[in-house]
Amino acid sequence: MRCFGRHWQQRRGDAFTEAYAQSVSHRAPLLYLVVIFNALLVDWCFLHAAPLALLLVAPVIVLMAASRARYWLPSRVARRPVEQLRIDIQAMQRLGGWAALVFVAWSLGLYPYGDPGQRELLHFVIAVTMFAAILGMAHAPQTALRLGLAFTLPWSLFVLATGHPDAVAMALAQVFVTAVLLTMTHIQHRDFVRLELSRQLLARRERQTAELASAHYRQATVDHLTGGRNRRAILACLEEHLTGPDDAMRPWLALFDLDGFKHVNDTYGHAAGDHVLSTVNLRIGSVPGVSAHGRLGGDEFAILFDGSFDTETVMVAARALSAAIREPIAFNGATLRLCGSIGLHRVKGTTASTCLERADAALYKAKELGDGAIVLFGEEDEVALQRRITVMRQFNDCALGERLRLLYQPIYDCRTSRVVGMEALARWSPDGVEWQAPGEFLAIADATGRTGELTRLVLARTLAECRPWETGLEVSINLAARDVVREGFAETIAQIVIEAGASPASVMLEVTERALQLDPRRAAAQLIAFREKGFRIALDDFGAGWSSLSQLRDLPLDRIKLDRELAAALSTDPGARAVTGMIVALAWQLGIGCSIEGVETEAQAAAARALGIHLMQGYHFGRPELAAEALRVYAQAVA
Ligand code: C2E
Ligand code: CA
Ligand code: CA
């Protein structure tokens, strides 16, 4: 019964209101058409029988029905907001019954003036209008119920009161048909509600799926940090251009890398770094000619420049980009200044990754030039790039231990004329035949993240081959820049030395000034950690380029190694002699030893000796050799 009752109630909610209104709009105009037709029919039949006042009711009904029909036209309903529709439906529920009563009252008023035929017509019209009204409100059961009651009750009672011979049959027929029609309405409404509910469910599911898909798409393509495109999205843009039809309109791909970003992160914190990346992203977007851009990761961005640009125009655009990045960035009262290197490549019909490799090669060159250089990938770069890629793959894939060998160069003490140490110099072979010097593979070791592994291998092998605990030699190994800032590296290498049965004091770690400059604070802390583990530390390549004397005082150093540029100049250049003399004196005052490397002639050695330098290294004393040869020479000298 409750279930039965529930289906008389119209459902609430915007979706239902709209559905009801739509359903009504498809039926109500037709219903009003029936009302208009019937009103005119009745008026026409009673034209000469009824008084004028009653006859004039029909035009009023016609006018009102016509205006209602127009109001409920589907095209008009579709334009009305849901709030208005709700009011319309409520009004219809409220007023529908009263309107029916008016129609019935009018018919009752006419009844006494009609002859039997006209009266039959009234019976017929009332019945037909009621059927039409109930059918018209099939999805508005409450209204249908009110209409049904408003027509049937007064009319049936009236029929019974007329004393018509078939009055009971007529009233019964009307009541029965009304009840059947209302039951049908009830069933129709129930089905309508079910259908509408499942339609709403489907719509909700569809909406949720669409929302999920768009959220997923956003997550997958938006860089959470800058709010712009991420790697995936910008590469997708690039791919699109590659597969596009017009070869002449392929865009320019620029790779952009911020110089000094790490410094911002370290000095001002990560919030400043994030701010810089977002600002840079915005600024890139505002450069004329940029058709798409996104962050590849870290502080590297990919930019697509307009395909209609020629070489000159794209260089102008790249310079504009560079200038935009150089503009100071304000952050929390601080002014941050950065610049960026740019590698450019005209996208050609290959894969996105080849385009990236080429632009990256140009970027690599630009970074070597420094100061926010812009480099265009040229034909001649292709050969170098292919070689670099091949070597990179070989280095990446090889078992480093099998492809590595060490040469040892003696360190000679002039006072005792004896070899006191060996410096290990690495050689790497891509194929086991050709051996490459560090200048060729160190950058690749760095790029492939294998410098730590290299250093560990070199240290372990040097100890195994030179056996300092037996020979009394001091062994020197070179550290890569990253080793100087690598977390826990002092412990790692101390462990290697202990496992080899050697003492860290017999190992000299050579670090270059450049490595120290990468991150001076962490480097200084790392040197202290090395020292605490018992290692000795040498500052390599001192005097090559710009050297800072202050770091001699601040860092825990055991030795400085004067660079071979100074060695070469010593015998000929009095200025070089003066500078070297000053460095030696300062080092002596600070308790730091001095050695000189790259000594090739006796004249250079004599000049160094005259300045008080006793530890020497260079072709004049011995070339780098494999362990067997280096140790044989050493053993002979000792003997
Ligand atoms: P470095 O530490 O300054 O090593 C000295 C370089 O000068 C060596 O070049 C050596 O062969 C060369 N050399 C020695 N005596 C003379 C000389 O009288 N005249 C001239 N012209 N050159 C001389 P190499 O072996 O090519 O090493 C180059 C650089 O590579 C080294 O410079 C060092 O910084 C780095 N390196 C070498 N081995 C390793 C290693 O195992 N790990 C790391 N991270 N770096 C290494
Ligand atoms: Ca060295
Ligand atoms: Ca050196």
Short mmCIF file of N, CA and C in Angstrom, two decimals, residues 484 490 521-535 537 554-557:
data_model
loop_
_atom_site.label_atom_id
_atom_site.label_comp_id
_atom_site.label_asym_id
_atom_site.label_seq_id
_atom_site.Cartn_x
_atom_site.Cartn_y
_atom_site.Cartn_z
N VAL A 484 82.91 14.26 -4.03
CA VAL A 484 83.21 15.23 -2.99
C VAL A 484 81.94 15.67 -2.26
N ALA A 490 82.77 8.99 2.55
CA ALA A 490 83.98 8.79 3.36
C ALA A 490 83.94 7.40 4.00
N ARG A 521 80.20 24.32 0.66
CA ARG A 521 79.94 23.96 2.06
C ARG A 521 79.97 22.46 2.28
N ARG A 522 79.25 21.76 1.38
CA ARG A 522 79.22 20.30 1.52
C ARG A 522 80.58 19.69 1.26
N ALA A 523 81.31 20.29 0.29
CA ALA A 523 82.63 19.77 -0.04
C ALA A 523 83.56 19.89 1.17
N ALA A 524 83.50 21.05 1.83
CA ALA A 524 84.38 21.24 2.99
C ALA A 524 84.06 20.21 4.07
N ALA A 525 82.76 19.98 4.29
CA ALA A 525 82.35 19.00 5.30
C ALA A 525 82.85 17.61 4.91
N GLN A 526 82.78 17.31 3.62
CA GLN A 526 83.20 15.98 3.15
C GLN A 526 84.71 15.81 3.34
N LEU A 527 85.47 16.86 3.06
CA LEU A 527 86.93 16.76 3.23
C LEU A 527 87.26 16.47 4.70
N ILE A 528 86.51 17.13 5.59
CA ILE A 528 86.74 16.88 7.02
C ILE A 528 86.43 15.41 7.34
N ALA A 529 85.34 14.91 6.74
CA ALA A 529 84.98 13.50 6.97
C ALA A 529 86.08 12.57 6.46
N PHE A 530 86.64 12.88 5.29
CA PHE A 530 87.75 12.06 4.76
C PHE A 530 88.93 12.08 5.74
N ARG A 531 89.20 13.27 6.22
CA ARG A 531 90.32 13.45 7.13
C ARG A 531 90.10 12.64 8.41
N GLU A 532 88.87 12.68 8.92
CA GLU A 532 88.57 11.95 10.15
C GLU A 532 88.74 10.45 9.97
N LYS A 533 88.51 9.97 8.74
CA LYS A 533 88.71 8.54 8.48
C LYS A 533 90.19 8.21 8.32
N GLY A 534 91.03 9.23 8.31
CA GLY A 534 92.47 8.98 8.24
C GLY A 534 93.07 9.19 6.86
N PHE A 535 92.27 9.56 5.87
CA PHE A 535 92.81 9.78 4.52
C PHE A 535 93.63 11.05 4.48
N ILE A 537 94.68 14.33 1.95
CA ILE A 537 93.95 15.03 0.89
C ILE A 537 94.88 15.98 0.14
N ASP A 554 91.32 27.44 4.74
CA ASP A 554 90.05 26.94 5.28
C ASP A 554 89.87 25.44 5.18
N LEU A 555 90.58 24.78 4.25
CA LEU A 555 90.31 23.35 4.03
C LEU A 555 91.37 22.47 4.67
N PRO A 556 90.97 21.26 5.07
CA PRO A 556 91.94 20.34 5.70
C PRO A 556 92.80 19.68 4.62
N LEU A 557 93.85 20.35 4.17
CA LEU A 557 94.66 19.82 3.07
C LEU A 557 96.01 19.32 3.57
#
